[in-house]
Amino acid sequence: SEGHLRIVNATVNGMPLGNPCGATLGVGTGQSAGGGASTLNAVSQDGATIFFTTPSLRPHVTSSEPGCEDPAALYMRVSDGEPVEVSLPQPGVILNATEVKPVRYDYATADGSKVFFNTETPLTAGESSGEKTANKLFEYETEAPEGKRLRLIAVGVPPIPGAGVLLDETSMYFSTDGSTVYVEAGAGAGVHQIYRVDTATGATSFVAA
């Protein structure tokens, strides 16, 4: 920016986030069969908003290679501001170490106003015992008031990173404005079912099998 390099995954004082393995745009290279789908809109169209995941030193996270752990937290940085942890639980939600699971970036709108991710971590108040352990799709609205940015969209979504076609697996497809997500879930024996989720209301409807 303006001829200068700036570290994104660091505080405004220059302190790095996470461990020395660094950070990746979106959910990281090689973790989505959709090619570059795992980084879709991880940088907003105007370049001001960046979404990235960082490894974690939390003991329950399994190392994928020596010294590195799976991405466990999703962050947002706007311009030169302080990085914000998008995957942070809502105020009042207290978690123990075993409840904190890796976060998978899925999609963000081109203007950076909304970002979607999935995780098994119970992040919102009022989740039932079944919802707490299920994999869930969350939306984080970057321009909403504090405390109202994070919303639970759907429960039981496939634990996959990115958006787009994943051959012989499961997929999620997002409308450009983030108002709709189509979930393709494998039902065994080569049968897949497609569901439509309205992200504003959370209403889910069956489309086809």
Coordinates of C-alpha atoms in Angstrom, one line a residue:
S1 CA 0.0 0.0 0.0
E2 CA 1.5 3.3 -1.2
G3 CA 4.7 1.5 -1.9
H4 CA 5.1 -0.1 1.5
L5 CA 4.8 -3.7 2.8
R6 CA 2.7 -4.1 5.9
I7 CA 2.3 -7.3 8.0
V8 CA -1.4 -8.2 8.1
N9 CA -1.4 -10.9 10.8
A10 CA 0.0 -8.6 13.5
T11 CA -1.3 -6.0 16.0
V12 CA -0.9 -2.3 15.3
N13 CA 2.1 -2.5 17.5
G14 CA 3.7 -5.2 15.4
M15 CA 3.1 -8.2 17.6
P16 CA 2.4 -11.3 15.5
L17 CA -0.8 -13.3 16.0
G18 CA -0.7 -17.1 16.6
N19 CA 2.5 -19.1 16.4
P20 CA 5.5 -18.8 14.0
C21 CA 3.7 -20.7 11.3
G22 CA 2.0 -17.4 10.4
A23 CA -1.3 -17.0 8.7
T24 CA -3.1 -17.7 5.4
L25 CA -5.7 -15.8 3.4
G26 CA -9.1 -17.3 3.9
V27 CA -8.6 -20.9 5.0
G28 CA -5.3 -21.5 3.3
T29 CA -3.8 -23.0 0.1
G30 CA -4.4 -26.7 -0.6
Q31 CA -7.3 -27.1 1.8
S32 CA -10.1 -26.8 -0.7
A33 CA -10.5 -28.9 -3.8
G34 CA -12.0 -25.9 -5.5
G35 CA -8.6 -24.5 -6.4
G36 CA -8.7 -20.9 -5.2
A37 CA -12.1 -21.3 -3.7
S38 CA -10.8 -21.3 -0.2
T39 CA -9.6 -17.7 -0.6
L40 CA -12.7 -16.4 -2.4
N41 CA -13.2 -12.8 -1.5
A42 CA -10.7 -13.2 1.5
V43 CA -9.5 -9.8 0.3
S44 CA -12.4 -7.3 -0.3
Q45 CA -12.8 -5.7 -3.7
D46 CA -11.3 -2.4 -2.5
G47 CA -8.4 -4.1 -0.7
A48 CA -9.3 -2.6 2.7
T49 CA -10.7 -5.7 4.4
I50 CA -8.7 -8.9 4.8
F51 CA -9.9 -12.2 6.3
F52 CA -7.2 -14.7 7.4
T53 CA -6.8 -17.7 9.6
T54 CA -4.0 -18.3 12.0
P55 CA -2.6 -21.5 13.6
S56 CA -3.2 -21.9 17.3
L57 CA -1.1 -23.2 20.2
R58 CA -4.2 -24.7 21.8
P59 CA -3.2 -28.3 22.9
H60 CA -6.3 -30.1 21.3
V61 CA -5.4 -29.0 17.8
T62 CA -3.6 -31.7 15.9
S63 CA -0.4 -30.7 14.1
S64 CA -0.5 -31.1 10.3
E65 CA 3.2 -30.8 10.0
P66 CA 6.1 -30.3 12.5
G67 CA 5.7 -27.1 14.4
C68 CA 2.4 -26.1 12.7
E69 CA -1.2 -26.6 13.8
D70 CA -4.5 -26.5 11.9
P71 CA -6.1 -23.1 11.5
A72 CA -8.2 -22.5 14.6
A73 CA -9.1 -18.8 14.5
L74 CA -10.5 -16.5 11.8
Y75 CA -9.5 -12.8 11.9
M76 CA -10.4 -9.7 10.0
R77 CA -8.3 -6.6 9.5
V78 CA -9.6 -3.4 8.1
S79 CA -7.0 -1.0 6.7
D80 CA -4.5 -0.4 9.4
G81 CA -6.8 -1.2 12.3
E82 CA -6.3 -3.8 15.0
P83 CA -7.1 -7.3 13.8
V84 CA -10.5 -8.6 15.1
E85 CA -11.1 -12.2 15.8
V86 CA -14.3 -13.0 13.9
S87 CA -14.6 -16.5 15.4
L88 CA -14.6 -15.2 19.0
P89 CA -17.7 -16.4 21.0
Q90 CA -20.5 -13.9 21.8
P91 CA -20.2 -12.0 25.0
G92 CA -21.2 -14.2 27.9
V93 CA -20.4 -17.5 26.2
I94 CA -17.7 -19.3 28.2
L95 CA -15.9 -22.2 26.7
N96 CA -13.6 -24.8 28.1
A97 CA -10.6 -25.9 26.1
T98 CA -12.2 -29.1 24.7
E99 CA -15.1 -27.1 23.2
V100 CA -12.8 -24.9 21.0
K101 CA -12.5 -26.5 17.5
P102 CA -10.8 -25.3 14.3
V103 CA -12.5 -22.7 12.2
R104 CA -13.0 -23.1 8.4
Y105 CA -13.4 -20.0 6.3
D106 CA -16.1 -20.4 3.6
Y107 CA -17.0 -17.1 1.9
A108 CA -17.1 -13.3 2.2
T109 CA -19.0 -10.8 0.1
A110 CA -16.9 -8.7 -2.3
D111 CA -17.4 -5.6 -0.2
G112 CA -16.2 -7.3 3.0
S113 CA -19.4 -6.6 4.8
K114 CA -20.2 -10.3 5.6
V115 CA -18.1 -13.3 6.1
F116 CA -19.2 -16.9 6.6
F117 CA -17.3 -19.7 8.3
N118 CA -18.1 -23.1 9.9
T119 CA -16.9 -24.7 13.1
E120 CA -18.1 -27.1 15.8
T121 CA -17.3 -24.6 18.5
P122 CA -20.5 -23.3 20.2
L123 CA -20.1 -19.5 19.7
T124 CA -23.6 -18.1 20.3
A125 CA -25.8 -18.0 23.4
G126 CA -28.8 -20.3 23.5
E127 CA -27.4 -23.2 21.5
S128 CA -28.9 -26.6 22.6
S129 CA -26.7 -29.5 23.6
G130 CA -27.1 -31.0 20.2
E131 CA -26.3 -27.8 18.4
K132 CA -23.2 -27.3 20.6
T133 CA -21.5 -30.4 19.3
A134 CA -22.7 -30.2 15.7
N135 CA -20.9 -28.4 12.9
K136 CA -22.4 -25.0 12.4
L137 CA -22.4 -22.3 9.8
F138 CA -22.0 -18.7 11.1
E139 CA -22.3 -15.3 9.6
Y140 CA -20.3 -12.3 10.9
E141 CA -21.6 -8.9 9.7
T142 CA -18.7 -6.5 9.9
E143 CA -20.8 -3.3 9.9
A144 CA -23.3 -4.4 12.6
P145 CA -23.2 -3.0 16.1
E146 CA -20.9 -4.7 18.6
G147 CA -22.5 -7.8 20.1
K148 CA -24.8 -8.2 17.1
R149 CA -22.3 -9.1 14.5
L150 CA -22.2 -12.9 14.9
R151 CA -25.2 -15.1 14.0
L152 CA -25.8 -18.8 13.8
I153 CA -27.1 -19.6 10.3
A154 CA -27.4 -23.4 10.1
V155 CA -26.7 -26.5 12.1
G156 CA -25.3 -29.8 10.7
V157 CA -23.5 -28.3 7.7
P158 CA -20.6 -30.3 6.3
P159 CA -17.2 -29.4 7.9
I160 CA -15.6 -28.1 4.7
P161 CA -13.5 -25.1 3.9
G162 CA -14.2 -22.8 1.0
A163 CA -17.1 -22.5 -1.4
G164 CA -17.6 -24.3 -4.7
V165 CA -17.3 -27.7 -6.3
L166 CA -15.7 -30.5 -4.3
L167 CA -15.8 -33.6 -6.5
D168 CA -17.5 -36.7 -4.9
E169 CA -17.7 -34.9 -1.6
T170 CA -19.9 -32.1 -0.1
S171 CA -20.1 -28.5 -1.0
M172 CA -21.5 -25.1 -0.1
Y173 CA -22.4 -22.4 -2.7
F174 CA -23.1 -18.8 -1.7
S175 CA -25.0 -16.1 -3.6
T176 CA -22.9 -13.1 -4.3
D177 CA -24.6 -10.9 -1.6
G178 CA -24.5 -13.7 1.0
S179 CA -28.3 -13.9 1.3
T180 CA -28.5 -17.5 0.3
V181 CA -26.4 -20.6 0.7
Y182 CA -27.0 -23.9 -1.0
V183 CA -25.6 -26.9 0.9
E184 CA -24.9 -30.2 -1.0
A185 CA -24.6 -33.0 1.5
G186 CA -23.7 -36.6 0.7
A187 CA -26.2 -39.1 1.9
G188 CA -24.2 -42.3 1.2
A189 CA -24.3 -44.7 -1.8
G190 CA -23.5 -41.8 -4.1
V191 CA -26.7 -39.9 -3.3
H192 CA -26.5 -36.2 -2.6
Q193 CA -29.1 -33.9 -1.2
I194 CA -29.3 -30.1 -1.8
Y195 CA -30.7 -27.7 0.6
R196 CA -31.3 -23.9 0.4
V197 CA -30.7 -21.8 3.5
D198 CA -31.9 -18.2 3.8
T199 CA -29.2 -16.5 5.8
A200 CA -31.5 -13.7 7.0
T201 CA -34.0 -16.0 8.7
G202 CA -32.1 -19.3 8.9
A203 CA -35.0 -21.0 7.1
T204 CA -33.9 -24.3 5.4
S205 CA -35.8 -25.8 2.4
F206 CA -35.1 -29.0 0.5
V207 CA -34.3 -28.6 -3.2
A208 CA -33.4 -31.9 -4.8
A209 CA -31.7 -35.2 -4.4

